[in-house]
mmCIF file of C-alpha atoms in Angstrom:
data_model
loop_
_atom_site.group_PDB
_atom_site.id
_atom_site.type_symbol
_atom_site.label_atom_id
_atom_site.label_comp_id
_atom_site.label_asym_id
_atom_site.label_seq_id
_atom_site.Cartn_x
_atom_site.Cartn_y
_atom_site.Cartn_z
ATOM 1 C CA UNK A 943 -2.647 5.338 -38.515
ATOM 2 C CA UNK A 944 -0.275 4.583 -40.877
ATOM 3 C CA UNK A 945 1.280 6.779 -44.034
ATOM 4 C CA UNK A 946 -0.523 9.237 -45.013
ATOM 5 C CA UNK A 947 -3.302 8.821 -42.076
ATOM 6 C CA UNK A 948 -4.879 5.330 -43.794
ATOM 7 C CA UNK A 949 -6.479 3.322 -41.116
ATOM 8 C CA UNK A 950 -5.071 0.064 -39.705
ATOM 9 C CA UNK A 951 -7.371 -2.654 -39.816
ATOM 10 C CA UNK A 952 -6.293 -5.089 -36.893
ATOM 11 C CA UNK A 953 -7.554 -8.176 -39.811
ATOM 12 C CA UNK A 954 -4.884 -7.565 -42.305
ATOM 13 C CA UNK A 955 -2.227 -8.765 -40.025
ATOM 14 C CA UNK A 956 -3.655 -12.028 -39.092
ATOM 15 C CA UNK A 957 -3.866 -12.267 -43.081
ATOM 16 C CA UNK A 958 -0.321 -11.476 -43.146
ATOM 17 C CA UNK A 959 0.325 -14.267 -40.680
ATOM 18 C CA UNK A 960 -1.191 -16.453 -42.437
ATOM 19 C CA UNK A 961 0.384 -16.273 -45.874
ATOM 20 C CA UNK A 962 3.758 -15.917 -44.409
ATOM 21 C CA UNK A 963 3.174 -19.185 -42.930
ATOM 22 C CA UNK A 964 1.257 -21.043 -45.689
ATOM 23 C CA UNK A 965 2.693 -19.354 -48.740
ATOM 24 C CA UNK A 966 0.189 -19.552 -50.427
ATOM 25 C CA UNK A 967 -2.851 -17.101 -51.150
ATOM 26 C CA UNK A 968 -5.875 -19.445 -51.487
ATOM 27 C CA UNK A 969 -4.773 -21.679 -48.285
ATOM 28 C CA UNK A 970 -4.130 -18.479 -46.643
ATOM 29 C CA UNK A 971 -7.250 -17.198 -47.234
ATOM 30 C CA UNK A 972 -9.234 -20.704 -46.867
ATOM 31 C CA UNK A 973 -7.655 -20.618 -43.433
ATOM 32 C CA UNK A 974 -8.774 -17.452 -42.924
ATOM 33 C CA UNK A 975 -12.398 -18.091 -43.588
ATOM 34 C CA UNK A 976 -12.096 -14.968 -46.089
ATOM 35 C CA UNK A 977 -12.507 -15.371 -50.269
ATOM 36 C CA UNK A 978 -9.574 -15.228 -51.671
ATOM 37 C CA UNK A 979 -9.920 -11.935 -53.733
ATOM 38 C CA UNK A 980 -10.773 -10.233 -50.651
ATOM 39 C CA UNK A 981 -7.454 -11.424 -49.026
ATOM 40 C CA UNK A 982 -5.463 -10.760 -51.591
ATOM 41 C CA UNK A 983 -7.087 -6.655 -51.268
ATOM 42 C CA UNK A 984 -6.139 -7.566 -47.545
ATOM 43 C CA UNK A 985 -2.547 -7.819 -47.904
ATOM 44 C CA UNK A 986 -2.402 -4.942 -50.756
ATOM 45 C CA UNK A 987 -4.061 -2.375 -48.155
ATOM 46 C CA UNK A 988 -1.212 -3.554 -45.597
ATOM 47 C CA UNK A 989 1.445 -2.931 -47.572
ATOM 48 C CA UNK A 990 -0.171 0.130 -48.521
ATOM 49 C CA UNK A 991 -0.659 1.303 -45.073
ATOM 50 C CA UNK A 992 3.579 0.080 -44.539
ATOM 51 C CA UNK A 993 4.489 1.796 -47.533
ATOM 52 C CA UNK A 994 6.533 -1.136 -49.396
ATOM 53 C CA UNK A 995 5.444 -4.939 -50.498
ATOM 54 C CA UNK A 996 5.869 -7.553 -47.393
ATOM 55 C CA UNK A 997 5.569 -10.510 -50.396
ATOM 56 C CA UNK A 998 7.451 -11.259 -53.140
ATOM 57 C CA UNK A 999 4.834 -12.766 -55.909
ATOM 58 C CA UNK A 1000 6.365 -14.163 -58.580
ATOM 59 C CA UNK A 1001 8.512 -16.755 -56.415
ATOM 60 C CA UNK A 1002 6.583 -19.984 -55.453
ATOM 61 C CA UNK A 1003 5.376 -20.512 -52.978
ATOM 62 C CA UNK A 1004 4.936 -16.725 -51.999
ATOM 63 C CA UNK A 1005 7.910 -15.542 -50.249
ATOM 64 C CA UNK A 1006 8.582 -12.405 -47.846
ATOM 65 C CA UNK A 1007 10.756 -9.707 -49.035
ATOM 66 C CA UNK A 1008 13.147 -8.178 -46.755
ATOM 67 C CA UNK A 1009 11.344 -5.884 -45.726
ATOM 68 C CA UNK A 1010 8.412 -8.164 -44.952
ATOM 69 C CA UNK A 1011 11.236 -10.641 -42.950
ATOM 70 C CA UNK A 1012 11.765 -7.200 -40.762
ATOM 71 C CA UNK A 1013 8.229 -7.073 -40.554
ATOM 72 C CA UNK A 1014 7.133 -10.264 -39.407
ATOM 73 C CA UNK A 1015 8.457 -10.795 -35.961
ATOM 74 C CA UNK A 1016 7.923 -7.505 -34.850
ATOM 75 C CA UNK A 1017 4.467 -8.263 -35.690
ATOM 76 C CA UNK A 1018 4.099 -10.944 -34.303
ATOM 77 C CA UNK A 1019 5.305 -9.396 -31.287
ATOM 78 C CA UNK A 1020 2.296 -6.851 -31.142
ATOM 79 C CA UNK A 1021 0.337 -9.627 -31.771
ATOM 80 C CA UNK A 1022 1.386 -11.405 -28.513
ATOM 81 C CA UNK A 1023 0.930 -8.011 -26.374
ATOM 82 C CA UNK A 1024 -2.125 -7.116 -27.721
ATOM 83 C CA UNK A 1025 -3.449 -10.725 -26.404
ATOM 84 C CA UNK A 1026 -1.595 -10.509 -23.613
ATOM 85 C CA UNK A 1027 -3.083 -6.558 -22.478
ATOM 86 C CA UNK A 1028 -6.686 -8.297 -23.413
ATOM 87 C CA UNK A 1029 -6.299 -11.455 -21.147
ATOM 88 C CA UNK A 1030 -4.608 -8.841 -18.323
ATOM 89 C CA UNK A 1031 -7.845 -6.565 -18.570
ATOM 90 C CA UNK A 1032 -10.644 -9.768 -19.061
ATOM 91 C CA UNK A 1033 -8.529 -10.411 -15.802
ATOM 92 C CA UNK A 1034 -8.747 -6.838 -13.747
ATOM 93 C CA UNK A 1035 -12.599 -6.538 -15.139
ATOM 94 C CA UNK A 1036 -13.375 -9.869 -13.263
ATOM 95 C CA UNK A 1037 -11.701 -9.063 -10.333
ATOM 96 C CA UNK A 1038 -12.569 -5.690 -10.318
ATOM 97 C CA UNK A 1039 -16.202 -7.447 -10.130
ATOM 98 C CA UNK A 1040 -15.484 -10.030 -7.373
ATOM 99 C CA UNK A 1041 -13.988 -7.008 -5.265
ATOM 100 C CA UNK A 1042 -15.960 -5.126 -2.698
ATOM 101 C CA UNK A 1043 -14.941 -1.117 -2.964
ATOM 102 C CA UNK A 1044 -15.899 0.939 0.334
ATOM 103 C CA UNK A 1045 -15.291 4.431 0.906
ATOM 104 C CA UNK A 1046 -15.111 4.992 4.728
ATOM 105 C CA UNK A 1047 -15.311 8.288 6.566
ATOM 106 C CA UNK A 1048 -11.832 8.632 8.645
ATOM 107 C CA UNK A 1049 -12.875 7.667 12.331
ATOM 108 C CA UNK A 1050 -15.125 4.987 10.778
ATOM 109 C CA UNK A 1051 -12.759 3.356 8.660
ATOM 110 C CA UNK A 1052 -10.349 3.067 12.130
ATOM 111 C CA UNK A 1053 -12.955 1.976 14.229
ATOM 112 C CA UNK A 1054 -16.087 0.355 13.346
ATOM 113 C CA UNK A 1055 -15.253 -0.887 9.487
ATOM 114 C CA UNK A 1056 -12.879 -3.659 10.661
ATOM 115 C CA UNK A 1057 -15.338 -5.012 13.346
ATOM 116 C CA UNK A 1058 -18.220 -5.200 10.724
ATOM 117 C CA UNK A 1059 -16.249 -6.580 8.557
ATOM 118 C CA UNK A 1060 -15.463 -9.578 10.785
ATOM 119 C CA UNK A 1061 -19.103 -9.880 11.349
ATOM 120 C CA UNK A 1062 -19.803 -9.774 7.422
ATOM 121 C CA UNK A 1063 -17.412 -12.958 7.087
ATOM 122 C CA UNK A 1064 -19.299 -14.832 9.269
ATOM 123 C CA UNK A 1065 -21.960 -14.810 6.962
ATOM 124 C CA UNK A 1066 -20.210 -15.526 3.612
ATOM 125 C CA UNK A 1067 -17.059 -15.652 1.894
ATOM 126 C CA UNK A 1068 -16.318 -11.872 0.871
ATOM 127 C CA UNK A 1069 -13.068 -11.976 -1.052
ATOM 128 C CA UNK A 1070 -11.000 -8.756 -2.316
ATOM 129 C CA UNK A 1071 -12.098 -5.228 -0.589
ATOM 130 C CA UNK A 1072 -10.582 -1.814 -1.781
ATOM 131 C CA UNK A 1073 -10.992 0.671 1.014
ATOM 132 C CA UNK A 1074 -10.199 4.942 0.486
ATOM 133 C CA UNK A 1075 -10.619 6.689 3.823
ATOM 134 C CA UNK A 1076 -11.105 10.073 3.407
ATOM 135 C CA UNK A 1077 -13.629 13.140 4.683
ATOM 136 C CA UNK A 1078 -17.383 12.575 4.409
ATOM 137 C CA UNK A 1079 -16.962 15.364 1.088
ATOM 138 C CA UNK A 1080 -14.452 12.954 -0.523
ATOM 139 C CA UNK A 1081 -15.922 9.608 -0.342
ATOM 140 C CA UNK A 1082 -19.255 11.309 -1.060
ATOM 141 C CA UNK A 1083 -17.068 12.837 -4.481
ATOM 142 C CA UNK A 1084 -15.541 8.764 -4.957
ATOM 143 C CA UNK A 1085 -19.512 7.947 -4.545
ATOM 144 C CA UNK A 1086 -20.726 10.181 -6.913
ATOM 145 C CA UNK A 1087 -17.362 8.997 -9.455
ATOM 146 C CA UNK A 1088 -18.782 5.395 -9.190
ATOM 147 C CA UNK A 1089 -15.178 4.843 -8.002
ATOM 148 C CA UNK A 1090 -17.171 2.877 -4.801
ATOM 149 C CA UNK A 1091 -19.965 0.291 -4.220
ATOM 150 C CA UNK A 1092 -20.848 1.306 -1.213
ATOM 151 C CA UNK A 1093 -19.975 4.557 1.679
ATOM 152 C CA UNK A 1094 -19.693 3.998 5.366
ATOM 153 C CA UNK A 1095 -20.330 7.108 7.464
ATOM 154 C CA UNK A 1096 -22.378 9.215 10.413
ATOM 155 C CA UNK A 1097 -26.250 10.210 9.438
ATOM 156 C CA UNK A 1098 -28.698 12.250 11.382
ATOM 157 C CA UNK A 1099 -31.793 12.282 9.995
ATOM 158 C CA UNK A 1100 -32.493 16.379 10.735
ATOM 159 C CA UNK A 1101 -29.455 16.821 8.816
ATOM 160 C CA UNK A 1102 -29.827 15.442 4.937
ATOM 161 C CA UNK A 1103 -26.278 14.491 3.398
ATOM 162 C CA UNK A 1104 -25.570 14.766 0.082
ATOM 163 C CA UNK A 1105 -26.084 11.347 -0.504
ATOM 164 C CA UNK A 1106 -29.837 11.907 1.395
ATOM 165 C CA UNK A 1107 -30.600 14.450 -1.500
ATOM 166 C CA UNK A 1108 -29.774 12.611 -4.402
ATOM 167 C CA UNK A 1109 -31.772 9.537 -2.620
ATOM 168 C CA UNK A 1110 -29.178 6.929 -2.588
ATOM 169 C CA UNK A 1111 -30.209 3.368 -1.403
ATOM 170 C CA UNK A 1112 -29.342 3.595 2.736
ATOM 171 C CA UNK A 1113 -29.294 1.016 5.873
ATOM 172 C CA UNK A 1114 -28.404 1.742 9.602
ATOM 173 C CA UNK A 1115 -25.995 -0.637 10.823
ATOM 174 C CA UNK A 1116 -25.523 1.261 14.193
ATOM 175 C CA UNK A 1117 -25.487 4.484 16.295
ATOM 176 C CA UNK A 1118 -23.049 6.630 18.627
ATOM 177 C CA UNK A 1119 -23.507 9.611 19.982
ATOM 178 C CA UNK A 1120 -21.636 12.908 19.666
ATOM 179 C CA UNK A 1121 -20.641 14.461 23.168
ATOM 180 C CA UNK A 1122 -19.211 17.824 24.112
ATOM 181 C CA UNK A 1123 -15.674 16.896 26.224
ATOM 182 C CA UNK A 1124 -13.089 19.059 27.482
ATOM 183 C CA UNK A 1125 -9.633 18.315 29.088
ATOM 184 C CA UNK A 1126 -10.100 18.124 33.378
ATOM 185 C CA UNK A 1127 -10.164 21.258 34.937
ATOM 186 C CA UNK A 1128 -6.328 20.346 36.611
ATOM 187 C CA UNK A 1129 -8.011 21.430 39.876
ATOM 188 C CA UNK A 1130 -9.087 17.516 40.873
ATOM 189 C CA UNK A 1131 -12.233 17.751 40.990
ATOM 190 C CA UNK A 1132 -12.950 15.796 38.508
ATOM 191 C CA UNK A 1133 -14.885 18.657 36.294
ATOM 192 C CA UNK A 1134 -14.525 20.020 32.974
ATOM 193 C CA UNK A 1135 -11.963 22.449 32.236
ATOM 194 C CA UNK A 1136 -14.485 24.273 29.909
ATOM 195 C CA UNK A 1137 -18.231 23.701 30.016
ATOM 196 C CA UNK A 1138 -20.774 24.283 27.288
ATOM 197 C CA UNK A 1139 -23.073 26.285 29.630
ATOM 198 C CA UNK A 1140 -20.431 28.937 30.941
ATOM 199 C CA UNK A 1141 -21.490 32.507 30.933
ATOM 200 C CA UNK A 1142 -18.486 33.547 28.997
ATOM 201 C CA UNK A 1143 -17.313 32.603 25.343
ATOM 202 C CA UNK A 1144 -15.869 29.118 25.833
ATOM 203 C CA UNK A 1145 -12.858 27.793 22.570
ATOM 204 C CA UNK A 1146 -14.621 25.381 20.191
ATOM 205 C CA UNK A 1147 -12.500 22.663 18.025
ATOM 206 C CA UNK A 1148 -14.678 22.817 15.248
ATOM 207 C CA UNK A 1149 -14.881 19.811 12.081
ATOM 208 C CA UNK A 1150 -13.590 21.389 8.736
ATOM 209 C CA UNK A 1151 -16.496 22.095 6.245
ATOM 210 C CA UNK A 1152 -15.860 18.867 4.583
ATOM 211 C CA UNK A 1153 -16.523 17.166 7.545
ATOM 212 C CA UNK A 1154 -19.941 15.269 7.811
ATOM 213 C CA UNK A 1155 -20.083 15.097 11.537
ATOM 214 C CA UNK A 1156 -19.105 19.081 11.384
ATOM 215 C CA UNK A 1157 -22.789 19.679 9.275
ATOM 216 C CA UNK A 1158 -24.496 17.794 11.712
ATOM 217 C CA UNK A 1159 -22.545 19.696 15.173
ATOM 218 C CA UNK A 1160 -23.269 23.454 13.715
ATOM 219 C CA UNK A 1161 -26.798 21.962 13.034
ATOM 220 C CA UNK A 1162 -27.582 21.048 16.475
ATOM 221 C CA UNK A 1163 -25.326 23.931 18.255
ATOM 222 C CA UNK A 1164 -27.864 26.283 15.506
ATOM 223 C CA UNK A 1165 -31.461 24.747 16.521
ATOM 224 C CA UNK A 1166 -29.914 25.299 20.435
ATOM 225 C CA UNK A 1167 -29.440 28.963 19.968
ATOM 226 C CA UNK A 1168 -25.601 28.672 20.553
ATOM 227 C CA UNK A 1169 -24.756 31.104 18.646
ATOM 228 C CA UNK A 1170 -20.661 32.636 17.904
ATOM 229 C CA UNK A 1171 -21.473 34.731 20.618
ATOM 230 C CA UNK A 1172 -21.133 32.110 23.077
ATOM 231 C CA UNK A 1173 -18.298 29.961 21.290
ATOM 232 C CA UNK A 1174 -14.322 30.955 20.234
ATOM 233 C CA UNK A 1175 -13.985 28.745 17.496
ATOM 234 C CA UNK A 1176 -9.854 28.003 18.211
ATOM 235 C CA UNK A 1177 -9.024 24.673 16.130
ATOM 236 C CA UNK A 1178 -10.611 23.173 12.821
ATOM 237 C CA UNK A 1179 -9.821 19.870 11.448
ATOM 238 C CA UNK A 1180 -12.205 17.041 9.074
ATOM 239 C CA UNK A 1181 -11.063 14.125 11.808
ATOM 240 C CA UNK A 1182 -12.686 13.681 15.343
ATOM 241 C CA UNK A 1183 -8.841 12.032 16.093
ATOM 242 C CA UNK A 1184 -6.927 15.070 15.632
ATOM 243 C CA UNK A 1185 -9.885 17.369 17.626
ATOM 244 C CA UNK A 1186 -9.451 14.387 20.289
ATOM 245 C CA UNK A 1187 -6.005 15.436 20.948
ATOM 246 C CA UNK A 1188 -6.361 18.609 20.855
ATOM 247 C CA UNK A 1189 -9.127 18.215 23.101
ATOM 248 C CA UNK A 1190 -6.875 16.185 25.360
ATOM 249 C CA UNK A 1191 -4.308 19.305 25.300
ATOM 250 C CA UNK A 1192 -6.552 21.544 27.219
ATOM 251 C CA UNK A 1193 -6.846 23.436 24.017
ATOM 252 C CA UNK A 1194 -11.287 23.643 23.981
ATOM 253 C CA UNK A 1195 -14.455 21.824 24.095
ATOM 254 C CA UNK A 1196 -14.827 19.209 21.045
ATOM 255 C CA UNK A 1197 -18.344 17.270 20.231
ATOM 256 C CA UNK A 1198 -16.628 13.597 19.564
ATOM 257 C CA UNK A 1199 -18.215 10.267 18.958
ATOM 258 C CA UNK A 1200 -18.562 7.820 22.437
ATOM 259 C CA UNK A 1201 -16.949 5.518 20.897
ATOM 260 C CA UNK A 1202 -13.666 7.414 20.101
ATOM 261 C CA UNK A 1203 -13.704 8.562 23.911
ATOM 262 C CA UNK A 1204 -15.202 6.116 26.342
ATOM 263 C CA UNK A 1205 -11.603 5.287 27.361
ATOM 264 C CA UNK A 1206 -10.668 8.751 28.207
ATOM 265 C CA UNK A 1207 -13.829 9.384 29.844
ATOM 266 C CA UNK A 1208 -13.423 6.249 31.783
ATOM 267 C CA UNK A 1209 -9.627 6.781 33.068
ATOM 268 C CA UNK A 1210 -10.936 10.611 33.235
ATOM 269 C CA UNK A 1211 -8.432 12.215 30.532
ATOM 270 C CA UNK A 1212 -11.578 13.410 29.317
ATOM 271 C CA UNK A 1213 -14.585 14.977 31.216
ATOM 272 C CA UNK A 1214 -18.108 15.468 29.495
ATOM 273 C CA UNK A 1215 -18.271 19.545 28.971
ATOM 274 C CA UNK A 1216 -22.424 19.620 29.511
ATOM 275 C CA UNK A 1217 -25.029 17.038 30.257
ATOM 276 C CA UNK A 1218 -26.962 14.576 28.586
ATOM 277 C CA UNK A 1219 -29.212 17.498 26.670
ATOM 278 C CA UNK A 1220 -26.527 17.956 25.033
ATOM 279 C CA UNK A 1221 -25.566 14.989 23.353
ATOM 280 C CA UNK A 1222 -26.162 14.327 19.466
ATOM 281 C CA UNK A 1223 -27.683 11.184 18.526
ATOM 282 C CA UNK A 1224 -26.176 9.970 15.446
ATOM 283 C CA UNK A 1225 -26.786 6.661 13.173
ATOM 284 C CA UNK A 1226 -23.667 4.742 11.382
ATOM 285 C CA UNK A 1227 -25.460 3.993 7.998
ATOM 286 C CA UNK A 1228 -23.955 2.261 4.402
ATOM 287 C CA UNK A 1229 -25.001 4.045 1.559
ATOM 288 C CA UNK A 1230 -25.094 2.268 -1.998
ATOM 289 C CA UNK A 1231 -24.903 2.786 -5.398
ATOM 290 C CA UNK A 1232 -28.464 3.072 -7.060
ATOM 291 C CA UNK A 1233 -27.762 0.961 -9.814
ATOM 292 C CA UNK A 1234 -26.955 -2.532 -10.096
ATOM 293 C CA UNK A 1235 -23.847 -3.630 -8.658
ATOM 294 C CA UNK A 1236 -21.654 -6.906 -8.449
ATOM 295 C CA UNK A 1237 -23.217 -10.342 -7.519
ATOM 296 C CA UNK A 1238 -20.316 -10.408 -4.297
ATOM 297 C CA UNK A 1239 -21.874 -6.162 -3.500
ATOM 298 C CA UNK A 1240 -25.608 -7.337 -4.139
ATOM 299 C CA UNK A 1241 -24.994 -9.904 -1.494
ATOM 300 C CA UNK A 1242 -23.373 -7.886 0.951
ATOM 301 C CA UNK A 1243 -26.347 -5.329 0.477
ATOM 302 C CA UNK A 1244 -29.014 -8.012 1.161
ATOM 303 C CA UNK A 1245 -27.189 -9.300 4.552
ATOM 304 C CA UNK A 1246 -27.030 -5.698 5.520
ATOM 305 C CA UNK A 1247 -30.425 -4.785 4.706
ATOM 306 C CA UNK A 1248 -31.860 -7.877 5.565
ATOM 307 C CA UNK A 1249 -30.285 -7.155 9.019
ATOM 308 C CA UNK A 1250 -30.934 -3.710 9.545
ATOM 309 C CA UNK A 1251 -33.837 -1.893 7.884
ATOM 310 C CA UNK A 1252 -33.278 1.634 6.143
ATOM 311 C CA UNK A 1253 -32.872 4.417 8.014
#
């Protein structure tokens, strides 16, 4: 806006351009593609809108006044960064659309993202890929923002996400299982310092409520009748690392995927805290956006479904 609030139209200053260079009105406006008494209202409404004449008339050809010299490069200044800002965002919009954007629950962005990947490359050139790491909650929220093309995370299909409820496109690309370990007993026997079936109240390190893997636990610990009663919930955290460690401290019994501990189980730094019963099946599934996406995310989606089938 301009004195007194009158608009700016972005036209008048390529007319201004143009008679500054010509010097004349009718080539100005013949250049312009624009009748000439139009123009001519052209440049009156911009030196309206600057609040003092840019041309002086009565000298031939048309001439800028000082204040219209002043004018004139710092025009043509804007002019050049107003290109230059619409070349720079053409530029971001197109790779914005080339780029893959994955939100990644924590343990799955650490683990199995960078292995699929590699298998995903095999299959076709992929190019640029944004990747936020976050809880389950989050990259549901970055989901639900359109801020991602796709979100990699745990499913168990008696436990509906909130990407199940709102029926987003989904494909199983693997599975793990969740297992209740504890630290060794210390004694050498090899068993678990804490065991899901002792008669007395045993310490749980429990997933945060944000945690997708901590819905699906209280779930299953729920439809076993394990109830508070038989649990001392000590530790909460959103990632299965952290409640590894603690875990590995002696500090409780954690449910953690197989894949995060088959190395501790197999150099026994980790002992399985109850048997097989009490294991949690769980599927690795990529959810997508509903709506049309990117040619480069359409592909990816049609390897990965083509591959795997929905869960």
């Amino acid at each position: 806006m301009g004195p007194g609030n009158r608009p700016l139209d972005m036209e008048w200053l390529e007319d201004f351009c143009a008679l500054a260079e010509t010097g004349s009105f009718s080539r100005a406006a013949e250049a312009r593609a624009i009748a000439q008494p139009a123009f001519s209202r052209h440049i009156r409404a911009l030196e309206e809108w600057v609040g003092v004449d840019l041309f002086d008339r009565s000298a031939h050809p048309t001439e800028l006044t000082a204040a219209g010299r002043k004018f004139r490069p710092l025009l043509q200044q804007v002019l050049a960064d107003l290109e230059a800002a619409r070349i720079k965002a053409r530029a971001a919009q197109a790779q914005s659309e080339a780029s893959l954007r994955f939100a990644a629950t924590h343990f799955l962005s650490l683990t199995f993202f960078p292995r699929w990947l590699v298998s995903l490359e095999a299959l076709f050139a992929i190019g640029p890929i944004q990747t936020m790491s976050d809880s389950f909650q989050s990259c549901a929220d970055l989901m639900a923002q359109r801020r991602v093309q796709f979100l990699l995370c745990h499913r168990h299909a008696g436990v509906p996400n909130r990407m199940d409820e709102l029926a987003y496109p989904v494909a199983r690309l693997d599975s793990d299982v969740l297992m209740p370990v504890s630290a060794p007993a210390g004694d050498g026997s090899g068993k678990a310092q804490y065991t899901v079936d002792h008669d007395a109240p045993v310490p749980l390190l429990s997933y945060g409520p944000a945690s997708g893997l901590g819905r699906i636990v209280e779930h299953h610990l729920k439809q076993a009748g394990k109830t508070s009663d038989r649990f001392r919930e000590t530790f909460v955290a959103h990632h299965a690392a952290l409640l590894r460690s603690m875990a590995l401290q002696g500090r409780g019994i954690a449910w953690l995927p197989g894949e995060l501990v088959k190395e501790d189980l197999a150099q026994q730094r980790l002992c399985r805290a109850g048997g097989p019963q009490w294991d949690i099946p769980v599927d690795i599934c990529l959810y997508r956006q509903p709506s049309e996406l990117a040619p480069v995310a359409e592909k990816l989606w049609a390897a990965v479904a083509g591959k795997a089938p929905a869960a």
